[in-house]
PDB file of C-alpha atoms in Angstrom:
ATOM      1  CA  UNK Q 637       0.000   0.000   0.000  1.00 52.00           C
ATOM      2  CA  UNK Q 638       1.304   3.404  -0.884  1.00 58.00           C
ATOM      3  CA  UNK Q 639       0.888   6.544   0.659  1.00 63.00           C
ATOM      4  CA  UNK Q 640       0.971  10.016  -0.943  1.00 68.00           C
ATOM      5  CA  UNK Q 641       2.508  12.526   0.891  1.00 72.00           C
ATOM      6  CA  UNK Q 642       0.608  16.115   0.592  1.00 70.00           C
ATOM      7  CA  UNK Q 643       1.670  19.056   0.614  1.00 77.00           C
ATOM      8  CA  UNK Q 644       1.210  22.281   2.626  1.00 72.00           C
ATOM      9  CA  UNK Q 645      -1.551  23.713   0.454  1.00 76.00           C
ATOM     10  CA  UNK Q 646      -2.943  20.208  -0.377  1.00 78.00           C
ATOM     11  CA  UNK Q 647      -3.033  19.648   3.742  1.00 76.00           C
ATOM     12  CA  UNK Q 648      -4.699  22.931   4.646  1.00 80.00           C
ATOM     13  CA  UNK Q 649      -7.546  22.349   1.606  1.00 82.00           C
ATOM     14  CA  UNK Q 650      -7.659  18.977   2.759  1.00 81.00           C
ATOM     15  CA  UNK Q 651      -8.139  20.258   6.797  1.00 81.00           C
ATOM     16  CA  UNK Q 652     -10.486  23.249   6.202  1.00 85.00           C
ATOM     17  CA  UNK Q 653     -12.560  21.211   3.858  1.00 84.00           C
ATOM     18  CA  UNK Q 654     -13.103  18.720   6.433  1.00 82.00           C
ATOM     19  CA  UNK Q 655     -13.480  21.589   9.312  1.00 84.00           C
ATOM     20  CA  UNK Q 656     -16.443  23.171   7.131  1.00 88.00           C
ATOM     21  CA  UNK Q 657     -18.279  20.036   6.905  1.00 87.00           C
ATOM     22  CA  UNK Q 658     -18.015  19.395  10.727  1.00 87.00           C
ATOM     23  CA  UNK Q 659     -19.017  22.720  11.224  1.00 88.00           C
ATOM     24  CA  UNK Q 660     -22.217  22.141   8.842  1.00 89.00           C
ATOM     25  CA  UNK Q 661     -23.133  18.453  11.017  1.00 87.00           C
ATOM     26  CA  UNK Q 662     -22.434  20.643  14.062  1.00 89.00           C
ATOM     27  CA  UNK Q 663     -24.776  23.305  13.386  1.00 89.00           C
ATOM     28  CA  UNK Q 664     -27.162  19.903  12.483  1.00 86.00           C
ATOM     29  CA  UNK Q 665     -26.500  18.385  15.553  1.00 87.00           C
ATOM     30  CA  UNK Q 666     -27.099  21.683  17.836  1.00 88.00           C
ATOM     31  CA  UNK Q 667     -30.391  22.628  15.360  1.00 84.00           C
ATOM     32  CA  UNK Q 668     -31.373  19.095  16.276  1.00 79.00           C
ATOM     33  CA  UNK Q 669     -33.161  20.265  19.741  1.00 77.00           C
ATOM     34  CA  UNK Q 670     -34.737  23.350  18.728  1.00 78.00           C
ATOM     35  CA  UNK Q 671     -36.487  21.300  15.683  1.00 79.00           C
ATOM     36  CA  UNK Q 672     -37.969  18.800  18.159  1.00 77.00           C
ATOM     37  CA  UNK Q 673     -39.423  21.529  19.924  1.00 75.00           C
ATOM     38  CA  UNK Q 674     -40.663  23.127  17.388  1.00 75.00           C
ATOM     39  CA  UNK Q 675     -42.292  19.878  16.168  1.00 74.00           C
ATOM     40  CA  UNK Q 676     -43.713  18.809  19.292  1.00 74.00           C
ATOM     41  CA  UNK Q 677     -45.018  22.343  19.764  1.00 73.00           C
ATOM     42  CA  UNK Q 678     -47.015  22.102  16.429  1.00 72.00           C
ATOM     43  CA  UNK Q 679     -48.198  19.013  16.830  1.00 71.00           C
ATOM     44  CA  UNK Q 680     -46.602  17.023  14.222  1.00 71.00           C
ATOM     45  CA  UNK Q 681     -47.386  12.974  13.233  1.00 74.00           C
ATOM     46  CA  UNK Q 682     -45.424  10.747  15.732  1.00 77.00           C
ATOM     47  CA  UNK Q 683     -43.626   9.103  13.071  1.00 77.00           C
ATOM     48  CA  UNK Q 684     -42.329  12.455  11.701  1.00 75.00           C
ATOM     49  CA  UNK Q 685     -40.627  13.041  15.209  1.00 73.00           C
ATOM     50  CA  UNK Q 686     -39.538   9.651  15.079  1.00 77.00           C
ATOM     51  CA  UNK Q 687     -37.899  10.285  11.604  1.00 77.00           C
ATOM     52  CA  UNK Q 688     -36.537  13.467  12.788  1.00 76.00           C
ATOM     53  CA  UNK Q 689     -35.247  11.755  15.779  1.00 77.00           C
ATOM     54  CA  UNK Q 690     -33.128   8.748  13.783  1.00 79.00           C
ATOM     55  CA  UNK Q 691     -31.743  11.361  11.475  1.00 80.00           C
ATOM     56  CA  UNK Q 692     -30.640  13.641  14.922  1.00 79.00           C
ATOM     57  CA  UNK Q 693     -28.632  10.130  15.663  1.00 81.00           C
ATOM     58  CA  UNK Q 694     -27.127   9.764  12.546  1.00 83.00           C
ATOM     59  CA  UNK Q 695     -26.445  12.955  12.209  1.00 82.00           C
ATOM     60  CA  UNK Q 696     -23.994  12.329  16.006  1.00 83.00           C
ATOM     61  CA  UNK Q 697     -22.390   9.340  14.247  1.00 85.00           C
ATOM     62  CA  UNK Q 698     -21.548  11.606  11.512  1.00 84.00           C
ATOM     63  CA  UNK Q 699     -19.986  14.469  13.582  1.00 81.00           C
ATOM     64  CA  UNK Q 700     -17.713  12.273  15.559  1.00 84.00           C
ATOM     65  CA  UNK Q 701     -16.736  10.646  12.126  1.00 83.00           C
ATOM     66  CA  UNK Q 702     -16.037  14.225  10.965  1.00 81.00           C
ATOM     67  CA  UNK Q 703     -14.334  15.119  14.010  1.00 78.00           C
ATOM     68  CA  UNK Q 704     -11.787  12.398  13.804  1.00 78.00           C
ATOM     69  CA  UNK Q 705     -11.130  13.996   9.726  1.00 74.00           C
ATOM     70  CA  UNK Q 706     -10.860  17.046  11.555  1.00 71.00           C
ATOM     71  CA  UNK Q 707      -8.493  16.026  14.237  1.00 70.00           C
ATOM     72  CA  UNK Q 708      -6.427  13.527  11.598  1.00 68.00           C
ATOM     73  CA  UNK Q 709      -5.806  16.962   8.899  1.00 64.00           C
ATOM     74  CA  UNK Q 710      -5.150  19.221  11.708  1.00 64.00           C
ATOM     75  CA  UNK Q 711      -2.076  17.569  12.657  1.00 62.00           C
ATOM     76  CA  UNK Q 712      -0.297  18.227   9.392  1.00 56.00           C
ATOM     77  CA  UNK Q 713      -1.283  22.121  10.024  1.00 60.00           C
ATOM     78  CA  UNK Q 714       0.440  24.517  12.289  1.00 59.00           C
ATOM     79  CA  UNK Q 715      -0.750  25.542  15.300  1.00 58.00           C
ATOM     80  CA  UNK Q 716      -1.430  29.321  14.377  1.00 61.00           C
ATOM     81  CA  UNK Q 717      -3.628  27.388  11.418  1.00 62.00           C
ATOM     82  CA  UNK Q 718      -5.601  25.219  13.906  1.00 58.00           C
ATOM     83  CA  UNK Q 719      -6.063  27.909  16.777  1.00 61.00           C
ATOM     84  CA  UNK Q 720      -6.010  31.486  14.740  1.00 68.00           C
ATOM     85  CA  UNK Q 721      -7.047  29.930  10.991  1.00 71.00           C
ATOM     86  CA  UNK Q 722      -3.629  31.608   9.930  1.00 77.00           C
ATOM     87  CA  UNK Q 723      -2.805  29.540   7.135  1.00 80.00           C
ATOM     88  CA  UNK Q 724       0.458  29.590   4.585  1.00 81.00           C
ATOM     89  CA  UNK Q 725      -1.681  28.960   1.417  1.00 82.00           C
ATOM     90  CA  UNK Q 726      -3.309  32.112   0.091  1.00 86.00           C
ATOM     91  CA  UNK Q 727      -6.634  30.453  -1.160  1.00 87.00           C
ATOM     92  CA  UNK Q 728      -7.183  28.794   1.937  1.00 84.00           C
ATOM     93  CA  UNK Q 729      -6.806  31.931   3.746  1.00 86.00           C
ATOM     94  CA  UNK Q 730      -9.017  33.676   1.624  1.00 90.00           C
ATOM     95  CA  UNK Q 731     -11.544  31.188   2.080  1.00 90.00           C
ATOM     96  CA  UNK Q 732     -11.213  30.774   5.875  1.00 89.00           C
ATOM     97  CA  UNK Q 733     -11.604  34.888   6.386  1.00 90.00           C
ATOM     98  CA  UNK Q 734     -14.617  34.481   3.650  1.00 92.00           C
ATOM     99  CA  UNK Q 735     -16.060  31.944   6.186  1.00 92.00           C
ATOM    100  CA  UNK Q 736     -15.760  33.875   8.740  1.00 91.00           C
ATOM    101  CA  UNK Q 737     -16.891  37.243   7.469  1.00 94.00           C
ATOM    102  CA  UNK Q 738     -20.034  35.663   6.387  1.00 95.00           C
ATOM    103  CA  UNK Q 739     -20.718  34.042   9.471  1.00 94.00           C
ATOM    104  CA  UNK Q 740     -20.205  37.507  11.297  1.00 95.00           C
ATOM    105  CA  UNK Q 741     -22.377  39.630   9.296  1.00 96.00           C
ATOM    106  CA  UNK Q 742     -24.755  36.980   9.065  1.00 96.00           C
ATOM    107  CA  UNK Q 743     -25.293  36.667  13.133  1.00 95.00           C
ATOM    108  CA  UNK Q 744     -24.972  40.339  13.217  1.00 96.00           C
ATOM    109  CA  UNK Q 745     -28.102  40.949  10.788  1.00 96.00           C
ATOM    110  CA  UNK Q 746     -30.141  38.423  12.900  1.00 93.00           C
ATOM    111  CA  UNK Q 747     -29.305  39.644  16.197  1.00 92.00           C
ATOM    112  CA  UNK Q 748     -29.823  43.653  14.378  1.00 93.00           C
ATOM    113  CA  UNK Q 749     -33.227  42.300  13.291  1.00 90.00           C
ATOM    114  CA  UNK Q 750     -33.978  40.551  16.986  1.00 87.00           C
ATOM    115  CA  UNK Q 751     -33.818  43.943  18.063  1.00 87.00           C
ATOM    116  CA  UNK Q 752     -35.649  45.739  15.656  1.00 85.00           C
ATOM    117  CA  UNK Q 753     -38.003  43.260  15.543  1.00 82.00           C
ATOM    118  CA  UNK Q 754     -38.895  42.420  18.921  1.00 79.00           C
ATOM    119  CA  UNK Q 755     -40.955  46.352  19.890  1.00 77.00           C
ATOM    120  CA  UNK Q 756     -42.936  45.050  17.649  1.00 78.00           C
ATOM    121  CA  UNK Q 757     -46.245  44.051  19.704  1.00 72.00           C
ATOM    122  CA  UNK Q 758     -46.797  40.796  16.966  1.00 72.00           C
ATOM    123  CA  UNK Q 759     -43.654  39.527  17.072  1.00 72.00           C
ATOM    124  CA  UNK Q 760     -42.639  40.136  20.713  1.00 70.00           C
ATOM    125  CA  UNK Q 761     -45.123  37.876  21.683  1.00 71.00           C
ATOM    126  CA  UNK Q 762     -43.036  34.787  19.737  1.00 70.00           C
ATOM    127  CA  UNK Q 763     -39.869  36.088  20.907  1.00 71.00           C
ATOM    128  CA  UNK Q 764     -41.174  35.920  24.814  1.00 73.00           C
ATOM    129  CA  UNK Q 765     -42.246  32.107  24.029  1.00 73.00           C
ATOM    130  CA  UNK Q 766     -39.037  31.130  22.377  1.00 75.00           C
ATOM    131  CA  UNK Q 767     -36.923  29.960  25.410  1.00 79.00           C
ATOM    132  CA  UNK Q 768     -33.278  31.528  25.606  1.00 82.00           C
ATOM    133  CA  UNK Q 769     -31.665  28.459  25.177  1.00 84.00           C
ATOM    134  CA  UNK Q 770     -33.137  27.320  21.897  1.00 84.00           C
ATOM    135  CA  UNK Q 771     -32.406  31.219  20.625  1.00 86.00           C
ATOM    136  CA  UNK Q 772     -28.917  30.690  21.424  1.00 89.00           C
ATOM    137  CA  UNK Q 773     -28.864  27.030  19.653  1.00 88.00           C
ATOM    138  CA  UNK Q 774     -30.741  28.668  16.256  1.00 88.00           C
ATOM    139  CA  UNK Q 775     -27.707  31.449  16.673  1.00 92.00           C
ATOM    140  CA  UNK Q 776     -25.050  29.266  16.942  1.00 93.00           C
ATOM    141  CA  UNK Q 777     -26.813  27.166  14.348  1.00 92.00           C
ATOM    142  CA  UNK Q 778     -26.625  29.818  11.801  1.00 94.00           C
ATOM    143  CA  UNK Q 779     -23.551  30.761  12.849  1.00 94.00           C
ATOM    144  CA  UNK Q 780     -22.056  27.428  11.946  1.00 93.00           C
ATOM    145  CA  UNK Q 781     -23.769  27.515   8.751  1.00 94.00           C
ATOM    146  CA  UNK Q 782     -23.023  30.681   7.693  1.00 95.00           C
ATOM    147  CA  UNK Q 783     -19.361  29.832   8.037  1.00 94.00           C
ATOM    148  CA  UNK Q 784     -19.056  26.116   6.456  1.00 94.00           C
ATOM    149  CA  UNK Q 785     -21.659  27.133   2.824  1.00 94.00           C
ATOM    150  CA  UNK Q 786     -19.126  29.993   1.645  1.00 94.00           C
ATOM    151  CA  UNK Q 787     -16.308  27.670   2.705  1.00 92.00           C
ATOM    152  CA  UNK Q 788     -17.199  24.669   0.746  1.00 92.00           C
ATOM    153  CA  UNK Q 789     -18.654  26.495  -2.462  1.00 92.00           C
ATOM    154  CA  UNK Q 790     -15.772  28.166  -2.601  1.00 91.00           C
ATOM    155  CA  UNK Q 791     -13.752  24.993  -2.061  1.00 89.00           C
ATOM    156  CA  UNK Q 792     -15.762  23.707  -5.149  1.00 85.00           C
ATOM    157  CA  UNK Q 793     -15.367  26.403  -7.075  1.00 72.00           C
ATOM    158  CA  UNK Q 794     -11.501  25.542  -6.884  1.00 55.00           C
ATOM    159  CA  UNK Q 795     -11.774  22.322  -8.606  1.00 54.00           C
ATOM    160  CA  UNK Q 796     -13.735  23.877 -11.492  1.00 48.00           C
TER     161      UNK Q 796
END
């Protein structure tokens, strides 16, 4: 058996690929709660919940797959690359700060909107029944989200 040896800019596509993707089945896994609630809460078909429920499992299975990818790539990477996303290759720099840019105006438009949104005498009313907690796992969830999608297209876009 023969192994290929990568190189720098092969290893750091190869390790923010696989971080965007757990950070997609992470924002899956933490959506996973707030969806059940919001099921239960509308009084959806048991088997529905049940569905919902077996794809929240395999979507687990998948993130600790992922993060073993993760943790495998990121050993090839430097530390500054791993901790601060400061990465040698150019393109996966660009695309890192691109994830990350998008994931920051994103949450900031949601949480301007929260506010603008919520003197509102229609809509406070949801945003007083929408526990804290599940706010904070839809946030995060976008957050994740809005970071791994410009990632990965962008990752795609390479290989065309």
């Amino acid at each position: 058996m023969t192994t290929t040896k990568l190189t720098a800019a092969e290893s750091e596509l190869s390790y923010l690929k696989h971080n965007a993707v757990f950070c997609l089945i992470f924002g899956l896994v933490i959506s996973g709660e707030f969806l059940y609630a919001l099921l239960k809460s509308l009084s959806v078909a048991g088997w529905v919940i049940s569905l919902v429920a077996s794809l929240y499992a395999v979507a687990i299975l998948l993130l600790v797959f992922t993060l073993s990818k993760v943790s495998r790539y990121s050993a090839g990477s430097t530390k500054r690359a791993f901790w601060y996303g400061d990465f040698n290759d150019e393109f996966s720099a660009f695309l890192n700060n691109k994830g990350y840019k998008y994931s920051f105006c994103t949450l900031f438009f949601v949480l301007v909107a929260t506010w603008a949104f919520a003197g509102i005498d229609d809509f406070s009313a949801w945003f007083s029944a929408v526990p804290l907690k599940q706010y904070a796992a839809v946030l995060a969830c976008i957050g994740m989200w809005a970071y791994a999608l410009p990632v990965l297209l962008g990752l795609r876009a390479d290989y065309e």
